[in-house]
Short mmCIF file of C-alpha atoms and ligand atoms in Angstrom, two decimals:
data_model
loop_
_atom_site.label_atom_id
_atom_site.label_comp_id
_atom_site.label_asym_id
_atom_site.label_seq_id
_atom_site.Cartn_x
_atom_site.Cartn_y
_atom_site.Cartn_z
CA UNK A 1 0.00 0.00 0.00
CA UNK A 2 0.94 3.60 -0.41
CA UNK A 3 -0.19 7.09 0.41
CA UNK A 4 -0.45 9.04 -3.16
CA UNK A 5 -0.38 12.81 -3.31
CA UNK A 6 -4.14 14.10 -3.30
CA UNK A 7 -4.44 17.21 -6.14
CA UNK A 8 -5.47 20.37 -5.17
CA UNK A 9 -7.94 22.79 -6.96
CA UNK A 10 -7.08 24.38 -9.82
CA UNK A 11 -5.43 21.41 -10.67
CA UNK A 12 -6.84 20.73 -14.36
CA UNK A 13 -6.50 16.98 -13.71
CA UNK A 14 -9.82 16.98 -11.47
CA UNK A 15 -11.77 17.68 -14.09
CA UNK A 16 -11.28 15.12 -16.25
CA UNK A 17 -14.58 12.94 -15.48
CA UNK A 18 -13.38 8.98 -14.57
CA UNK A 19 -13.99 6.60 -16.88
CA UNK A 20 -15.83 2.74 -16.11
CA UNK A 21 -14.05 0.26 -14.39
CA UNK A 22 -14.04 -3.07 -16.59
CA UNK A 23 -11.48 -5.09 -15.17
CA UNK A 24 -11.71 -6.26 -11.76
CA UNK A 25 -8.62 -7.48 -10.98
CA UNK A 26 -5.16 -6.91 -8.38
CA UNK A 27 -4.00 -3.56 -9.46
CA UNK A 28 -7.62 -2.50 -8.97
CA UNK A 29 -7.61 -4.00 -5.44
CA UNK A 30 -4.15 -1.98 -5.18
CA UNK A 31 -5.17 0.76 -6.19
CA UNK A 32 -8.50 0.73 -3.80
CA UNK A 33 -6.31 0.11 -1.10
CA UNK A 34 -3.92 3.05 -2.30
CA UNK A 35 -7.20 5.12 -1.86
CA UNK A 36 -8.30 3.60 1.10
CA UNK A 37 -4.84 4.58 2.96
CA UNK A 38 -4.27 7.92 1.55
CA UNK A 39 -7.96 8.98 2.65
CA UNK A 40 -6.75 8.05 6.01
CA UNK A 41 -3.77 9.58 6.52
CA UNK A 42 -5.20 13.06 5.31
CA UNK A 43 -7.38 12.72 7.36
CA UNK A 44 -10.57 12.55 5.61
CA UNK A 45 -14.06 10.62 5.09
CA UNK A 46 -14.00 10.22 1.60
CA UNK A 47 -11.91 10.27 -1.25
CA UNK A 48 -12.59 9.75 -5.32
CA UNK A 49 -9.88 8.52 -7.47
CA UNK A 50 -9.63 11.57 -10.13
CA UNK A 51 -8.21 13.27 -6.43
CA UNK A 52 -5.44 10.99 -7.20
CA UNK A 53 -4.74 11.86 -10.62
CA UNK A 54 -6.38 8.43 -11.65
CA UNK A 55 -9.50 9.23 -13.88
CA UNK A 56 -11.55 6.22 -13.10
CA UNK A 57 -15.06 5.72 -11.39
CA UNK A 58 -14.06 4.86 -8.27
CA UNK A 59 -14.72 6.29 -4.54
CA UNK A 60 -14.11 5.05 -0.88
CA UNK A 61 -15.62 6.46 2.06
CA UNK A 62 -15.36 5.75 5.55
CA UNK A 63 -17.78 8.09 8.16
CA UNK A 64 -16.31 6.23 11.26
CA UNK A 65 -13.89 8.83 12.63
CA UNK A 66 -14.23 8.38 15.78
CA UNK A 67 -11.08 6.78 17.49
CA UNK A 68 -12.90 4.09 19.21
CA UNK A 69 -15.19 3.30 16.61
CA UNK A 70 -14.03 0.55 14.06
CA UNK A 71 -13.49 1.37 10.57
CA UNK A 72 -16.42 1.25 8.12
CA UNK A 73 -14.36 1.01 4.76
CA UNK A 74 -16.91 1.36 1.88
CA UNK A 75 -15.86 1.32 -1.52
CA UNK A 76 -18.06 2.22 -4.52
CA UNK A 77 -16.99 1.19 -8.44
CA UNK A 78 -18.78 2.79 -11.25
CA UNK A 79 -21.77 4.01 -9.12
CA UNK A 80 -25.71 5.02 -10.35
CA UNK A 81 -27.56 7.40 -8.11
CA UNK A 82 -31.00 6.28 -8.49
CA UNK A 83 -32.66 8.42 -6.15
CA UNK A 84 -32.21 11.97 -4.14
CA UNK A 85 -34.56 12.71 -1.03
CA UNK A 86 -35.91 16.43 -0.06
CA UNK A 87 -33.00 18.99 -0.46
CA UNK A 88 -30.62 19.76 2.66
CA UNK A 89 -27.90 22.40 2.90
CA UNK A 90 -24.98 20.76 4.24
CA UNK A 91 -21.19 22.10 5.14
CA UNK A 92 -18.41 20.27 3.52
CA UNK A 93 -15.14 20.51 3.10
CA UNK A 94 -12.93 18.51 0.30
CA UNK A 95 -9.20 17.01 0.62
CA UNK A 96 -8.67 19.03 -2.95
CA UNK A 97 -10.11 22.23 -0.95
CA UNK A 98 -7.56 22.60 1.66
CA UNK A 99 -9.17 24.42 4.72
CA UNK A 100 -12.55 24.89 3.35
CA UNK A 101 -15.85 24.83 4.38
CA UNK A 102 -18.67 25.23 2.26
CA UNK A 103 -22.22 24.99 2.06
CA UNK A 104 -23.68 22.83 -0.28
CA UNK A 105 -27.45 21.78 -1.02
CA UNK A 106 -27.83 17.87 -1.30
CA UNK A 107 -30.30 14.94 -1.21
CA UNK A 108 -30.86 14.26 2.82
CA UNK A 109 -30.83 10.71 1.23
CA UNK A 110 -29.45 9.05 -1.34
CA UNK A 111 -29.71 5.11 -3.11
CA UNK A 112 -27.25 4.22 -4.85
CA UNK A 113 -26.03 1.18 -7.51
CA UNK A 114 -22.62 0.42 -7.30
CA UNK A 115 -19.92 -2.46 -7.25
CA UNK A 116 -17.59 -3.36 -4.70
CA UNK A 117 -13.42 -4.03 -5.83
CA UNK A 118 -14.24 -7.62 -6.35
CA UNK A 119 -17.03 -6.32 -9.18
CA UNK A 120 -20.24 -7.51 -6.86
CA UNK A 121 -22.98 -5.01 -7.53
CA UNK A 122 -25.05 -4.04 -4.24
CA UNK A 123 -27.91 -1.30 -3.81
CA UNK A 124 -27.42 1.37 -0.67
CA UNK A 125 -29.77 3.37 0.97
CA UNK A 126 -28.37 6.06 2.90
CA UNK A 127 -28.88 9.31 5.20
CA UNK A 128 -27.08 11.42 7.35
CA UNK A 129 -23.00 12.41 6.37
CA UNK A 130 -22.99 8.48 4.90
CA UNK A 131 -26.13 10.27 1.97
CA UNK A 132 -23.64 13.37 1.38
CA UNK A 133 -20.55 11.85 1.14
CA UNK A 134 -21.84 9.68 -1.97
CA UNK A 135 -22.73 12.36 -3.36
CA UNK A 136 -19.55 14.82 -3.02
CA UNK A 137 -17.70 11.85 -4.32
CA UNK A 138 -19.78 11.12 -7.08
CA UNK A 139 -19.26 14.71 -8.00
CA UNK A 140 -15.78 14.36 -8.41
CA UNK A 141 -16.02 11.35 -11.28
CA UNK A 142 -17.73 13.85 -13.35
CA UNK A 143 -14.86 16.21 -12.92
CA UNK A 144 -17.64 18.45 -10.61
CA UNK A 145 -16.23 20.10 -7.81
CA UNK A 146 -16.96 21.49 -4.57
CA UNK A 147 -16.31 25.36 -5.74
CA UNK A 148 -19.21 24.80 -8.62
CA UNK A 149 -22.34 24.24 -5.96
CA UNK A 150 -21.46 27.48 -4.32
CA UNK A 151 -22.99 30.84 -4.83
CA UNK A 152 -21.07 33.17 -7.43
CA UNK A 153 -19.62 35.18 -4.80
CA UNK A 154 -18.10 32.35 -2.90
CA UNK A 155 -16.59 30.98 -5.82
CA UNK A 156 -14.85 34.26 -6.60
CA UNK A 157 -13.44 34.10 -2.76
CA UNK A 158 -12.26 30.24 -3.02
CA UNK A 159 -11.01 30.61 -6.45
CA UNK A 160 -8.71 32.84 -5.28
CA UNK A 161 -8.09 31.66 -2.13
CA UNK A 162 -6.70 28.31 -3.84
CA UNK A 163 -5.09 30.27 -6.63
CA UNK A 164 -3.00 32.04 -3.93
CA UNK A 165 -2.47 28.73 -2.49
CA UNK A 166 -0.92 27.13 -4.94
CA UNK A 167 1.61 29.93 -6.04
CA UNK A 168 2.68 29.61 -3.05
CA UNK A 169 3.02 26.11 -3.20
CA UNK A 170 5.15 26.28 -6.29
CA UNK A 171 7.30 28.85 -5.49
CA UNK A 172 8.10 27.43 -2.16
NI1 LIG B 1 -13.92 16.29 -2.44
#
């Protein structure tokens, strides 16, 4: 296993939408396990592949953050959202967002179609942070990003905010 470096908005590389996974097989399960660690180590609760630079459908999630709660490792390949419940506003942030916090209107629940690594398909309904991590992550394998559900104004402010960022970044 390995941590990868997670990319950081503007990087052009997160919009490239994922394409489907067809082959179910050990670099997959590496790679899912690549995911799986660098999500932890961040820390964070979620984390899509195209964060990684790899431009598949592929997410993991994992809402147990709690130190004495056991993990909860869930990972979703090439997943459907086949239903959104009654609109919520919810605050997010995003590994590719360093430091933000945004507010973001979502389904309060979600169902979902996806497979696992192995390729088993399995249907999920879910609520609570579980509902709006799917769907932040299943933003991300369309290339959609956090800073593009925000009003205009706070776009302007994070756009630059991560723009500064990451001059600073390159010309440390
Ligand atoms: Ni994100």
């Amino acid at each position: 296993m390995a941590i990868r470096p997670i990319l950081h908005y503007p990087d052009p590389r997160l919009r490239i939408p994922g394409e489907r996974v067809e082959t179910f097989d050990e670099e997959l399960a590496q790679l899912v396990a690549d995911m799986a660690e660098t999500m932890y180590a961040a820390p964070g609760v979620g984390l899509a592949a195209p964060q990684i630079g790899v431009s598949k459908r592929i997410f993991v999630i994992d809402i147990a953050t709690g130190e004495d709660q056991p993990s909860d490792l869930r990972v979703f390949v090439n997943p459907e959202i086949l239903e959104l419940g009654e609109t919520c506003v919810s605050t997010e942030g995003c590994l590719s967002f360093p430091g933000s916090s945004e507010e973001v209107k979502r389904g309060k629940t979600v169902k979902v179609r996806a497979q696992n690594e192995k390729g088993e398909f399995f249907e999920l309904e879910a609520d609570g942070l579980l509902a709006i991590a799917i769907q932040h992550e299943n933003d991300h394998l369309d290339g959609k990003l956090l800073i593009d559900r925000v009003s205009l104004l706070r776009r302007r402010i994070l756009h630059r905010q991560m723009a500064k960022r990451a001059a600073a970044e390159t010309t440390v």
